[in-house]
CSV table of C-alpha atoms in Angstrom, one decimal:
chain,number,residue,atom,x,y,z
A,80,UNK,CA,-48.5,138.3,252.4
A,81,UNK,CA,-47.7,139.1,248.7
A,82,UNK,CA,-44.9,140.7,247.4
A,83,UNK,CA,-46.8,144.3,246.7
A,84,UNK,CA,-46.1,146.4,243.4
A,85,UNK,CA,-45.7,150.5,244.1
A,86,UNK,CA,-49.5,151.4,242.8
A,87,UNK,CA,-50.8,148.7,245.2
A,88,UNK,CA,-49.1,150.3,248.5
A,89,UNK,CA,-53.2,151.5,249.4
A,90,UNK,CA,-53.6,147.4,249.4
A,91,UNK,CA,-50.4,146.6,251.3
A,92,UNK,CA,-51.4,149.1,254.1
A,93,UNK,CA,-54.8,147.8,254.7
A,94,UNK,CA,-53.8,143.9,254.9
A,95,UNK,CA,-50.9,145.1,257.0
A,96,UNK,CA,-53.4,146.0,259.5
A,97,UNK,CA,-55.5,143.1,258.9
A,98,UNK,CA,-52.6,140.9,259.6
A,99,UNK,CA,-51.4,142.7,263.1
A,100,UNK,CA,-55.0,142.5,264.1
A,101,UNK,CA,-54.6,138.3,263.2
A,102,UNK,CA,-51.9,138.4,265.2
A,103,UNK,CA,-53.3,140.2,268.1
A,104,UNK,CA,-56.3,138.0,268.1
A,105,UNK,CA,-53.7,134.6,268.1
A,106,UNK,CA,-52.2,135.6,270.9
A,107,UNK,CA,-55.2,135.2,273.4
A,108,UNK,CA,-55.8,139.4,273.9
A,109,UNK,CA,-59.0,140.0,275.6
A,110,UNK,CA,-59.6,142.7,272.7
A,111,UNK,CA,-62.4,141.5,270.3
A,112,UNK,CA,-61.2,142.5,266.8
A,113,UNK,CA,-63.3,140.2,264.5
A,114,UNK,CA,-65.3,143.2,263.3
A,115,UNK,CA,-62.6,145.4,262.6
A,116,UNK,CA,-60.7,142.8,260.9
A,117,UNK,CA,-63.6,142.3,258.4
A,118,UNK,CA,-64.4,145.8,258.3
A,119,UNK,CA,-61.0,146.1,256.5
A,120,UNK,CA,-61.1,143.0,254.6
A,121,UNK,CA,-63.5,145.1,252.9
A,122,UNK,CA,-62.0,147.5,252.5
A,123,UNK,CA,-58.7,145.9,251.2
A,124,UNK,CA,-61.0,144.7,248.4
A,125,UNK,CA,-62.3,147.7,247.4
A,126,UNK,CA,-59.0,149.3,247.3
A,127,UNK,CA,-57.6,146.6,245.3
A,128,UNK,CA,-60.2,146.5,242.8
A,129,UNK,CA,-59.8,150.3,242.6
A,130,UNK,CA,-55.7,149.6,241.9
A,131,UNK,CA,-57.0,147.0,239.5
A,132,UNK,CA,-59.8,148.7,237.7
A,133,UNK,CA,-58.4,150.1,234.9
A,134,UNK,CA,-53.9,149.1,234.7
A,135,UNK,CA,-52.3,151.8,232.3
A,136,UNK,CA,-49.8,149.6,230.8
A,137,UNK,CA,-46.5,150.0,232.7
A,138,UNK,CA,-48.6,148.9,235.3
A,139,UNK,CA,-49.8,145.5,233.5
A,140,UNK,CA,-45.4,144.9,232.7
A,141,UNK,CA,-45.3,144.6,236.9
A,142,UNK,CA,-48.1,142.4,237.0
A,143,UNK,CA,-46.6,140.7,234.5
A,144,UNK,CA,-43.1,140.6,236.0
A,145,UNK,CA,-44.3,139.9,239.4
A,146,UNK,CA,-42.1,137.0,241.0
A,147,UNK,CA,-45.5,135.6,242.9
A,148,UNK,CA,-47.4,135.0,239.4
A,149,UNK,CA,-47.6,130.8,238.4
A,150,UNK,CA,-44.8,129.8,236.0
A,151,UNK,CA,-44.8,127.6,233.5
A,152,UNK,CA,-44.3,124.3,235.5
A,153,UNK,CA,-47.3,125.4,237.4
A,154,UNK,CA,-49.4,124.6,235.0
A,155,UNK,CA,-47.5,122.0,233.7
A,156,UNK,CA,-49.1,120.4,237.4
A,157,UNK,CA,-52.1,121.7,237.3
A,158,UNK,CA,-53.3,121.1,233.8
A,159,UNK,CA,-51.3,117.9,232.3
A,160,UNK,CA,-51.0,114.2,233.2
A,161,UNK,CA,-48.4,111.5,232.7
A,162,UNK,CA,-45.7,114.4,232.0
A,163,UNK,CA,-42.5,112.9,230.5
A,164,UNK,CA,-39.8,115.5,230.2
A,165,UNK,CA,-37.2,115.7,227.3
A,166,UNK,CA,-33.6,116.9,227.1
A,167,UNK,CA,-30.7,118.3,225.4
A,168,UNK,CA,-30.4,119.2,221.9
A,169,UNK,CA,-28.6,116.2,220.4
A,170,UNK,CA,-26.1,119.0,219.2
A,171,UNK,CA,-24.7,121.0,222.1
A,172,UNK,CA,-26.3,119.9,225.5
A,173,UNK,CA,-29.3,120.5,228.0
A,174,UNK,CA,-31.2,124.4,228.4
A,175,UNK,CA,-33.4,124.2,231.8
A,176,UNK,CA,-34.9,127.3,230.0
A,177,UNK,CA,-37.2,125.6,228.2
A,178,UNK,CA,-39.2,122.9,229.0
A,179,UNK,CA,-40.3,120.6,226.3
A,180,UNK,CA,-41.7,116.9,226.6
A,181,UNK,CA,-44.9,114.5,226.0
A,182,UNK,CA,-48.0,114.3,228.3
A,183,UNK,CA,-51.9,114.1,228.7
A,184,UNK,CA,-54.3,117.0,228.4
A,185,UNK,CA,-57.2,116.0,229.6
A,186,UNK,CA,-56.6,112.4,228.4
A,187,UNK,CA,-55.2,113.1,225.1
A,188,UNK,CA,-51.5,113.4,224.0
A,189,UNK,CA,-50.3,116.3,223.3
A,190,UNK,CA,-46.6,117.6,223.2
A,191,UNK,CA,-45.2,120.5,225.7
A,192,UNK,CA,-43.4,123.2,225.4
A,193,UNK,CA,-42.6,125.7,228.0
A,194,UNK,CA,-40.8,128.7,229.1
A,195,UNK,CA,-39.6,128.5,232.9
A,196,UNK,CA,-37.9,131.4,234.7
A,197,UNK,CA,-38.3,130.0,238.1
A,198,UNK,CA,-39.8,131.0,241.5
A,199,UNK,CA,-36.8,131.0,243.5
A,200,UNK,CA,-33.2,132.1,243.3
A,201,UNK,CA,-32.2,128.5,243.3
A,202,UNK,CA,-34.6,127.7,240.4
A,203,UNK,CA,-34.4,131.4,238.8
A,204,UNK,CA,-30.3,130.6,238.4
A,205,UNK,CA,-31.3,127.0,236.9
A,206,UNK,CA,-33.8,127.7,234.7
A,207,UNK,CA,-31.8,131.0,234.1
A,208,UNK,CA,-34.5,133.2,234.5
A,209,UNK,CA,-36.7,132.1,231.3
A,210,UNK,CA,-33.9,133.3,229.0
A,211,UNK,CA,-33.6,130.2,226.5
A,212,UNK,CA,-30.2,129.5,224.7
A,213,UNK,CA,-29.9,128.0,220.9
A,214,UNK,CA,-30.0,124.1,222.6
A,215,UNK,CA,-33.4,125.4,224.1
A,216,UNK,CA,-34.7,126.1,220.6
A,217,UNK,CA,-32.9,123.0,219.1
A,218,UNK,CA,-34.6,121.0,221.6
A,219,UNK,CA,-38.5,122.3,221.6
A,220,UNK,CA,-37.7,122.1,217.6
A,221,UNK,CA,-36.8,118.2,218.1
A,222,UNK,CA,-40.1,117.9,220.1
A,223,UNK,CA,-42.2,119.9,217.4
A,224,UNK,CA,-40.7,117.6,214.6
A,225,UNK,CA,-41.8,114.5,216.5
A,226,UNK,CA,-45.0,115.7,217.4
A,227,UNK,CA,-45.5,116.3,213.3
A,228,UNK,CA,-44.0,112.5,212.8
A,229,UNK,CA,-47.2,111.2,214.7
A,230,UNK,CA,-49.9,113.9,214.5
A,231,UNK,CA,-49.6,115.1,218.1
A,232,UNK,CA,-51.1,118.4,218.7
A,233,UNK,CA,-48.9,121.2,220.6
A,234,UNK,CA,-49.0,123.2,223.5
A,235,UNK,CA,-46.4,125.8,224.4
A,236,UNK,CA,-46.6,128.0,227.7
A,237,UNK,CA,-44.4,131.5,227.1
A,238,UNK,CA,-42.9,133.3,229.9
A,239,UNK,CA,-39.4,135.2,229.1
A,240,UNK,CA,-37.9,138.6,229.0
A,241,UNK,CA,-36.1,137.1,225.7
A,242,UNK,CA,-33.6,135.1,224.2
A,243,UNK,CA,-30.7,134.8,226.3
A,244,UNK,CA,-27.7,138.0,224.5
A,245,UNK,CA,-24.8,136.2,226.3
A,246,UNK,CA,-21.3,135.6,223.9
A,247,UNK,CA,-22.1,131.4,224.0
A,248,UNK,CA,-25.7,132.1,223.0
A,249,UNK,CA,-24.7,133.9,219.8
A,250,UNK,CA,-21.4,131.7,219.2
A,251,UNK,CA,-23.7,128.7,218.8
A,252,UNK,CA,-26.4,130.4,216.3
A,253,UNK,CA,-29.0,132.1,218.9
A,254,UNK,CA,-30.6,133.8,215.5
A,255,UNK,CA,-30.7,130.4,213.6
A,256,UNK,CA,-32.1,128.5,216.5
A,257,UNK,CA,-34.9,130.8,216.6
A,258,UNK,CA,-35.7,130.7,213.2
A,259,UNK,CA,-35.8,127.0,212.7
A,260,UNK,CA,-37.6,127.0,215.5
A,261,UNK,CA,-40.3,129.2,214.6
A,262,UNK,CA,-40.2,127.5,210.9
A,263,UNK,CA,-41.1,124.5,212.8
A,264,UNK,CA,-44.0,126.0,214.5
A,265,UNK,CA,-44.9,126.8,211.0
A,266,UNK,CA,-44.6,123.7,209.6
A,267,UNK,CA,-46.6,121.7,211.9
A,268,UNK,CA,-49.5,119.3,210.2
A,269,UNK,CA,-51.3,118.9,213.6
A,270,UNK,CA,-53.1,121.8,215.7
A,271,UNK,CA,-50.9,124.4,217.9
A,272,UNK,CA,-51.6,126.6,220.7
A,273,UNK,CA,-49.8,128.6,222.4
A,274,UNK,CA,-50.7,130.7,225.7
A,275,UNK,CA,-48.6,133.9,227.0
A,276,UNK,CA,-48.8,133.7,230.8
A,277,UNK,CA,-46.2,136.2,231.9
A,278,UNK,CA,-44.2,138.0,229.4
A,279,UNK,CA,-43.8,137.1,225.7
A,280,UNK,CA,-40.7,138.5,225.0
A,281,UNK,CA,-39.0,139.6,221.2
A,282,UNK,CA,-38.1,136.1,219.5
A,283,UNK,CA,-37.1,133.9,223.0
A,284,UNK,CA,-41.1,134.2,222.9
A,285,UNK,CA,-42.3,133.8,219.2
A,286,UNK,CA,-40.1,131.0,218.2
A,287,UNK,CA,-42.5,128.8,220.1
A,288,UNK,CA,-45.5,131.3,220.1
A,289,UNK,CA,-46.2,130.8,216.3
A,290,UNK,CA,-49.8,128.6,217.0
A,291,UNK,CA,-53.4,128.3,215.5
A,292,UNK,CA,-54.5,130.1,218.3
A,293,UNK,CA,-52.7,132.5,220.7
A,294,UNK,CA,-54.1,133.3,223.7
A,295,UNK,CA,-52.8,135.7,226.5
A,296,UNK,CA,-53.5,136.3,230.0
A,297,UNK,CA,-55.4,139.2,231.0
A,298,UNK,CA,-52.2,141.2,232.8
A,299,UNK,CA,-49.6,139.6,230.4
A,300,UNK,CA,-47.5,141.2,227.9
A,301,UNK,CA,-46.4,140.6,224.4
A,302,UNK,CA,-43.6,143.0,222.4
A,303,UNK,CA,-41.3,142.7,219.8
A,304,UNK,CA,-39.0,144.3,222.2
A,305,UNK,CA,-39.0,144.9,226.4
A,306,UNK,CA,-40.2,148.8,227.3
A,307,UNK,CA,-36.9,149.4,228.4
A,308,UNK,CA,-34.9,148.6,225.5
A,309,UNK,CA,-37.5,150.5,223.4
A,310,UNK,CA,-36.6,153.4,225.5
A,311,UNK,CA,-33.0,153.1,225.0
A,312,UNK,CA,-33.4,153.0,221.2
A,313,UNK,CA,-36.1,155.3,220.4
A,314,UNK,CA,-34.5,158.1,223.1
A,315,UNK,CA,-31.4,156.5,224.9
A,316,UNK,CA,-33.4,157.3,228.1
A,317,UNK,CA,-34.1,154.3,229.9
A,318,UNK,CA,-36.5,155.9,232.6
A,319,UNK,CA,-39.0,156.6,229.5
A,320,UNK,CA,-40.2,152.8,229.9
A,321,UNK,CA,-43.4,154.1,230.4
A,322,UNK,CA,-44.0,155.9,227.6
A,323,UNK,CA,-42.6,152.8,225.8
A,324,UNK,CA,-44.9,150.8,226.9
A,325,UNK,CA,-48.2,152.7,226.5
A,326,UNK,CA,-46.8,153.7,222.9
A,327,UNK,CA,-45.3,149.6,221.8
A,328,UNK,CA,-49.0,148.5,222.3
A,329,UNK,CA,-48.2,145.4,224.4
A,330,UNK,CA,-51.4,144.9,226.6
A,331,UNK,CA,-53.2,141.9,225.7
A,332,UNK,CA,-57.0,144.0,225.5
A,333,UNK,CA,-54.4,146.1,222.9
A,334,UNK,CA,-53.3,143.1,221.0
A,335,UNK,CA,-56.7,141.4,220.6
A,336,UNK,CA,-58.2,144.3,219.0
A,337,UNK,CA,-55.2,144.4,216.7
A,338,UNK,CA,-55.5,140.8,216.0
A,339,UNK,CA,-52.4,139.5,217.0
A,340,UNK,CA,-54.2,137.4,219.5
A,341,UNK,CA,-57.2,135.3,219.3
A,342,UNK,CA,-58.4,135.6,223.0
A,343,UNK,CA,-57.8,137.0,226.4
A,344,UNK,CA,-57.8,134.4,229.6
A,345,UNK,CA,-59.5,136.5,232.5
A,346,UNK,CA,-57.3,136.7,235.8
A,347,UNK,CA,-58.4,137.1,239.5
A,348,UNK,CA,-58.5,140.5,240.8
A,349,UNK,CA,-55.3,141.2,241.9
A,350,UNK,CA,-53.6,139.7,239.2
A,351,UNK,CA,-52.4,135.6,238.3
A,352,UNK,CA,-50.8,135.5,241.4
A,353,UNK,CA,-53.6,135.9,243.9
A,354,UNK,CA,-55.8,133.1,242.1
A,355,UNK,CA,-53.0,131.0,241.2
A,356,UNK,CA,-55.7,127.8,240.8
A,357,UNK,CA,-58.4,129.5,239.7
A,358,UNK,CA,-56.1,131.2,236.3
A,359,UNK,CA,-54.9,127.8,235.9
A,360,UNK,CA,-58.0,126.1,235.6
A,361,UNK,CA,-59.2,129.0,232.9
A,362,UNK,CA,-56.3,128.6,231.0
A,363,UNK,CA,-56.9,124.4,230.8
A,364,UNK,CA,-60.5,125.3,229.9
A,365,UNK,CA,-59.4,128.0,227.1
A,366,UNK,CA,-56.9,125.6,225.3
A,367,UNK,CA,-59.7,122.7,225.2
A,368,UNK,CA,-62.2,125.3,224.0
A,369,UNK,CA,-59.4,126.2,221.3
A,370,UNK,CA,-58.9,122.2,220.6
A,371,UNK,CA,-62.1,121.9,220.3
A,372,UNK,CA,-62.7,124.5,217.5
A,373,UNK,CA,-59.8,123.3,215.6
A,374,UNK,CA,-61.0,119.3,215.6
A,375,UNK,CA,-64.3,120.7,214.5
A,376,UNK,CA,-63.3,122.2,211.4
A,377,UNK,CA,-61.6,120.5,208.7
A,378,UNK,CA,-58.5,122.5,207.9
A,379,UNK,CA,-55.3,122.2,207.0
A,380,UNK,CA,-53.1,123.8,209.8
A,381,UNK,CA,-50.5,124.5,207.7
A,382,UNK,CA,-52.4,127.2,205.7
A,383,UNK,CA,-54.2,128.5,208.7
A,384,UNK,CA,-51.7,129.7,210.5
A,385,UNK,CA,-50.1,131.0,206.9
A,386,UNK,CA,-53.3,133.1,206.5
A,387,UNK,CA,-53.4,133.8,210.1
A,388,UNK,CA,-50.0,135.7,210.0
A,389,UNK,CA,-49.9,137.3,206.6
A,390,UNK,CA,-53.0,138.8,207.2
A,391,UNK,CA,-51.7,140.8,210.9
A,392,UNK,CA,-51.0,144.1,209.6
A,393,UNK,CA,-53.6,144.3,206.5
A,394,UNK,CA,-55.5,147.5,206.1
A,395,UNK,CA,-59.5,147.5,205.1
């Protein structure tokens, strides 16, 4: 059983029933239920392709948020070999936030970065629910400067509300630590790419998010700011997150025709969460395929992503 969002309440009903039937059909009942149980399988698909047919985008934030969807280290599994992880800052101390390190894509080298919120309260309280602190930044900027040293191409996985607000965070240079940090994305000589797999929150999520390519997947989000602190702004009224987020333009389909992005990974119907190897295995084939066409081309990677970002926001 998932953990159902409120527009997918017509899905929860139906596999309710499809799981009491299970259960009835377990415990030895004379009752044959087998066709009743696949007449609403079928159902329960049709209903959840209906829910899924066409997200406004509040509903695409849940998806988004949803605590069942594969975090970072989930793909740091699925997709990379050989995996040798990296701490502290050398300034301050360790940020579980964000995880940043060395490993094997597909039998190459590449360097990591991640953002981890966690899939537990345990690991949600470690990992401090994806919100990264200046060390976290000093950190994935001490992996991005070695990677540079020895021409290793990067990979960074994004999934955070934002930045971590707390006193510390700001006592110890949050703002500086994310600019440095996205100066080093910048700077890079070798190939970046970066892939939003949940939400790409404000700066937390652009100080590593500053790549060749960016992709996003299909129900992710990416915004300068959450819907809810948009709505408090623009008309101290938090309950107008909605209207936020149709307005801030934060779908990934809405982002790609903007150009922001450079391509949409498809997700499972249902969302990440009910596909969890199937998105992950897209994802590994969409940052080979974006390898790929930067090995092929004989660029400097300095200037393209220089050209890349001065020219979001141009008019014809």
């Amino acid at each position: 059983m998932f953990n159902y969002l409120d527009f997918e309440k017509p899905v929860a009903d139906l596999e309710g029933k499809i799981l009491e039937l299970k259960k009835l059909s377990e415990s030895g009942e004379s009752v044959d239920v087998g066709d009743e149980i696949a007449r609403l399988e079928k159902r329960s698909q049709e209903a959840l392709r209906e829910a899924y047919r066409q997200l406004t985008p509040w509903q695409k934030v849940q998806v988004a948020r949803h605590p069942d969807r594969p975090h970072c280290l989930d793909y740091v599994r699925g997709l990379f070999t050989d995996f040798t992880q990296l701490a502290g800052d050398r300034a301050f101390g360790e940020d579980n936030a964000v995880i940043a390190g060395f490993a094997r894509f597909q039998g190459e080298a590449v360097a990591l970065l991640g953002l981890e919120k966690g899939n537990d309260t345990q690991t949600r309280i470690k990992h401090n629910f994806g919100s990264a602190r200046p060390e976290g930044y000093r950190k994935a900027v001490r992996v991005m400067e070695m990677a540079d040293r020895f021409g290793i191409p990067v990979v960074s996985l994004v999934d955070t509300a934002g930045a971590y607000p707390g006193i510390g965070a700001e006592e110890r240079g949050q703002a500086e630590a994310i600019a440095r940090s996205t100066s080093a994305c910048l700077s890079l000589r070798s190939p970046n790419i970066s892939v939003i797999i949940g939400e790409g929150g404000s700066g937390g999520a652009i100080a590593i998010a500053v790549a060749n390519h960016v992709y996003m997947l299909e129900h992710s989000i990416y915004s300068v700011i959450s819907p809810e602190g948009a709505a408090s702004i623009l008309w101290r009224d938090t309950t107008r997150s909605k209207d936020a987020a149709t307005n801030m333009k934060i779908t990934a389909q809405d982002l790609l025709e903007l150009k922001i992005i450079d391509g949409v990974i498809a997700e499972p119907l249902g969302g990440a969460h009910r596909g969890t190897d199937a998105v992950i295995k897209a994802t590994g084939e969409q940052i080979a395929k974006g390898f790929e066409d930067l090995s092929g081309a004989n660029m400097d990677y300095r200037e393209h992503r220089r050209e890349k970002f001065l020219a979001m926001g141009r008019t014809l």
